[in-house]
Coordinates of C-alpha atoms in Angstrom, one line a residue:
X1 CA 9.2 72.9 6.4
X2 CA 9.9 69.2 7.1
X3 CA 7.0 67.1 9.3
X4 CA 8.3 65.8 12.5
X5 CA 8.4 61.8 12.0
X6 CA 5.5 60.6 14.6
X7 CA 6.8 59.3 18.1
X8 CA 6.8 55.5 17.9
X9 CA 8.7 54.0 21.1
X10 CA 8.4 50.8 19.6
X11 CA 9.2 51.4 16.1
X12 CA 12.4 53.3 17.4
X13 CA 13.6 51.0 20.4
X14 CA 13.2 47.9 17.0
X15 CA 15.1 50.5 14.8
X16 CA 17.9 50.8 17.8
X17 CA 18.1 47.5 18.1
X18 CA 19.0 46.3 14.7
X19 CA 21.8 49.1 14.5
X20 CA 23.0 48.0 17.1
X21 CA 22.9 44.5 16.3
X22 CA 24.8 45.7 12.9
X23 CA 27.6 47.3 15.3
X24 CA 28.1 44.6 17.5
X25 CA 28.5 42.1 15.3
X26 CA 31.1 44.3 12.9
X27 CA 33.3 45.8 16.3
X28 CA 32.5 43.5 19.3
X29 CA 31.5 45.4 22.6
X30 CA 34.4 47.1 22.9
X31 CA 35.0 48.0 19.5
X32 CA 30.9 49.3 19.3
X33 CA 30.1 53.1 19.3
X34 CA 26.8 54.6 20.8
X35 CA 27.1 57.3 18.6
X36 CA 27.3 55.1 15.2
X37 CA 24.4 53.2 16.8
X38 CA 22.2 56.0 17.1
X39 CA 23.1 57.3 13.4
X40 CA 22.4 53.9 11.9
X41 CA 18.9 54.0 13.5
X42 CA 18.3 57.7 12.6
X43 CA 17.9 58.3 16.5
X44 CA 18.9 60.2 19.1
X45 CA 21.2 58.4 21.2
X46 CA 19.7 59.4 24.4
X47 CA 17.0 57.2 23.5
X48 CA 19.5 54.1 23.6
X49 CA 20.3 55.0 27.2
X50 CA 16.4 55.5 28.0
X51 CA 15.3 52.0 26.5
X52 CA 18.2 49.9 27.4
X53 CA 20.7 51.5 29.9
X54 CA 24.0 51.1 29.0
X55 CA 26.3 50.1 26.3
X56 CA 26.8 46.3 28.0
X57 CA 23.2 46.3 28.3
X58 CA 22.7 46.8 25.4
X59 CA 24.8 44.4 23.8
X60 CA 23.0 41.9 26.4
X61 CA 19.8 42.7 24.6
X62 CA 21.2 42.1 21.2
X63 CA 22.3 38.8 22.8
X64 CA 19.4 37.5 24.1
X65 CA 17.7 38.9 20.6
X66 CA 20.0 36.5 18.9
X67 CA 19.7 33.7 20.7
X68 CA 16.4 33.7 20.8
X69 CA 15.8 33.6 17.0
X70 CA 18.7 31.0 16.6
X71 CA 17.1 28.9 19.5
X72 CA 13.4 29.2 17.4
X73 CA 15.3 29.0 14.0
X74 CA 16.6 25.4 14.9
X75 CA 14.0 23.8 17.4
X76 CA 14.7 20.5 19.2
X77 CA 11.5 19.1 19.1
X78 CA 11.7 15.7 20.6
X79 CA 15.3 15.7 21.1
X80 CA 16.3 15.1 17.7
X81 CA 19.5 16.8 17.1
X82 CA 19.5 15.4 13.5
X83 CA 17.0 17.6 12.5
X84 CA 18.5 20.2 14.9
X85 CA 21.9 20.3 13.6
X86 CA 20.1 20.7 10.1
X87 CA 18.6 23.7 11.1
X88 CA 21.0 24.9 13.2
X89 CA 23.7 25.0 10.7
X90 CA 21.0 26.0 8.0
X91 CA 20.5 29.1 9.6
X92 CA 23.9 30.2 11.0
X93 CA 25.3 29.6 7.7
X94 CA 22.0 32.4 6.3
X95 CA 22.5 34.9 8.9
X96 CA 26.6 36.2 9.3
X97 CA 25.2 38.3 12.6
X98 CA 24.9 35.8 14.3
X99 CA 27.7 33.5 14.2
X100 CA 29.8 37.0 15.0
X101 CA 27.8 37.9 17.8
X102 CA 27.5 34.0 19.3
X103 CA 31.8 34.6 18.8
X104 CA 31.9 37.7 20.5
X105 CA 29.2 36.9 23.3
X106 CA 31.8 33.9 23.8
X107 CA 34.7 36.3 24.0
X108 CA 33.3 39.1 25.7
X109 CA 30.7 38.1 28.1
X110 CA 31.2 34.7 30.3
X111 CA 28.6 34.9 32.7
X112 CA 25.5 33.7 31.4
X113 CA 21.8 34.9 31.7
X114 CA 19.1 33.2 33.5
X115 CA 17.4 32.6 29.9
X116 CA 20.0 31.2 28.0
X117 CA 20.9 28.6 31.1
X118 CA 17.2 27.9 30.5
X119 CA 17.2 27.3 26.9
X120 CA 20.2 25.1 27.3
X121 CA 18.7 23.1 30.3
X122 CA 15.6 22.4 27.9
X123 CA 17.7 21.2 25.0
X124 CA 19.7 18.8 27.4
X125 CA 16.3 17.6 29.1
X126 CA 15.4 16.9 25.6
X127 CA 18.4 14.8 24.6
X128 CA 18.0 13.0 28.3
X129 CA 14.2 12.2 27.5
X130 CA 15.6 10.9 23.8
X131 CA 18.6 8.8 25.2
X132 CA 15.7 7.4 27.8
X133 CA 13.6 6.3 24.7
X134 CA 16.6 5.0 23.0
X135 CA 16.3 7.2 20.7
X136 CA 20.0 8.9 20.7
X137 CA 22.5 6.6 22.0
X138 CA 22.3 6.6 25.7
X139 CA 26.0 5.9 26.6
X140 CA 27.2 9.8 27.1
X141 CA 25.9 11.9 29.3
X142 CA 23.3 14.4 27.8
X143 CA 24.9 17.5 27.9
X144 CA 28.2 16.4 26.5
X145 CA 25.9 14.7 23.5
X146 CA 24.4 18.0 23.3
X147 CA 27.4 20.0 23.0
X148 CA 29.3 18.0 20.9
X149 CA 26.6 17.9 18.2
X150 CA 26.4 22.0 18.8
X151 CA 30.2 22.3 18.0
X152 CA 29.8 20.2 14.8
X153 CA 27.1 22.6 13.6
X154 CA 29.6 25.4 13.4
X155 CA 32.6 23.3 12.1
X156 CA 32.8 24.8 8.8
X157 CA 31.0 28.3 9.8
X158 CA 34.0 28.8 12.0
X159 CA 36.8 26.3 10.3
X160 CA 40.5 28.3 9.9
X161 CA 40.4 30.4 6.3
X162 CA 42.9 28.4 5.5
X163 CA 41.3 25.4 6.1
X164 CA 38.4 26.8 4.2
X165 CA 41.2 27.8 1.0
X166 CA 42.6 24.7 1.3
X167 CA 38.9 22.7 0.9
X168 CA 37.7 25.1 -2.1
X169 CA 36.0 27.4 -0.2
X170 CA 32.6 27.8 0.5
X171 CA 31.9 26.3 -2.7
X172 CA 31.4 23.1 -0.8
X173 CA 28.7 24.6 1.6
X174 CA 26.1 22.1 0.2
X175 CA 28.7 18.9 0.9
X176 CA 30.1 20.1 3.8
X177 CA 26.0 20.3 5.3
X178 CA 25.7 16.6 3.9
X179 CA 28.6 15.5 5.5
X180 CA 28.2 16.9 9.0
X181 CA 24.7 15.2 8.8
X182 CA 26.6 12.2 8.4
X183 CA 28.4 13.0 11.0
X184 CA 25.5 14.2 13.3
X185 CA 24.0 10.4 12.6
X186 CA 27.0 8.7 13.4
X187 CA 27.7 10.2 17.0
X188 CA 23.8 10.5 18.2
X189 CA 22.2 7.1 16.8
X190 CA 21.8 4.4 19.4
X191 CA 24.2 2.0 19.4

């Protein structure tokens, strides 16, 4: 006779999660299936329903998951979004999941949530408080320095494969990094 596996909410809403997290970022939302969700954890599927509600609010949770680690993985201490952009691209090009979910969160969901407009207002307060120092040039406003230096983060992560054939694939991750830090210095430094 087998043992039951001990009730742990936590250890099964963590083990929901991550399947769920997996699904997302292979099928989108749409594409997603409660059922395979529940069989990668080895849970019942009720139990996603009980812990997070629905399927969309589920996928939010896997959102906000995300973006929090991204948003600890590359801080902005200081408004520096040399070192920023380092980490930032450092760790989207280490974790696949994300990039896809950040893609599909993009395609799928426009509205955002309270917490991510917060994370984003602290990273352009940052940048403002920098450009007031002259630390990052001072002559755009913050939020456009802010999302430009976002979008050259991903440049490569999300080039055209053909654009990535055409380069020599990823064997160039380690130039590509060098050169958008390059980059990154050119467009932020004071002038």
């Amino acid at each position: 006779m087998t043992k039951p596996r001990p009730r742990d909410s936590a250890a099964t809403k963590a083990l929901l999660l991550d399947a769920a997290t997996a699904e997302f970022a292979e099928h989108g939302p749409a594409g997603a299936r409660i059922d395979r969700i529940a069989e990668r954890a080895g849970a019942n599927k009720r139990l996603i329903y009980v812990y997070f509600g629905d399927k969309n609010q589920l996928f939010d949770a896997v959102v906000e998951e995300e973006a929090r680690a991204v948003f600890e993985a590359a801080p902005m201490a200081d408004g520096d979004l040399n070192a920023f952009a380092a980490a930032r691209y450092d760790y989207m090009l280490a974790n696949t999941r994300s990039r896809r979910l950040a893609t599909w969160r993009t395609l799928e969901r426009i509205e955002p949530s309270a917490a991510e407009v917060d994370r984003f207002r602290a990273r352009v307060d940052a940048v403002a408080a920098a450009q007031r120092d002259g630390r990052v040039r001072g002559d755009l406003p913050a939020a456009d320095l802010f999302a430009i230096v976002l979008r050259m983060t991903e440049s490569w992560l999300s080039a055209p494969p053909a654009l990535i054939a055409a380069a020599g694939s990823d064997s160039r991750l380690a130039e590509h990094r060098a050169a958008l830090l390059e980059a990154v210095r050119g467009v932020v430094d004071p002038r």
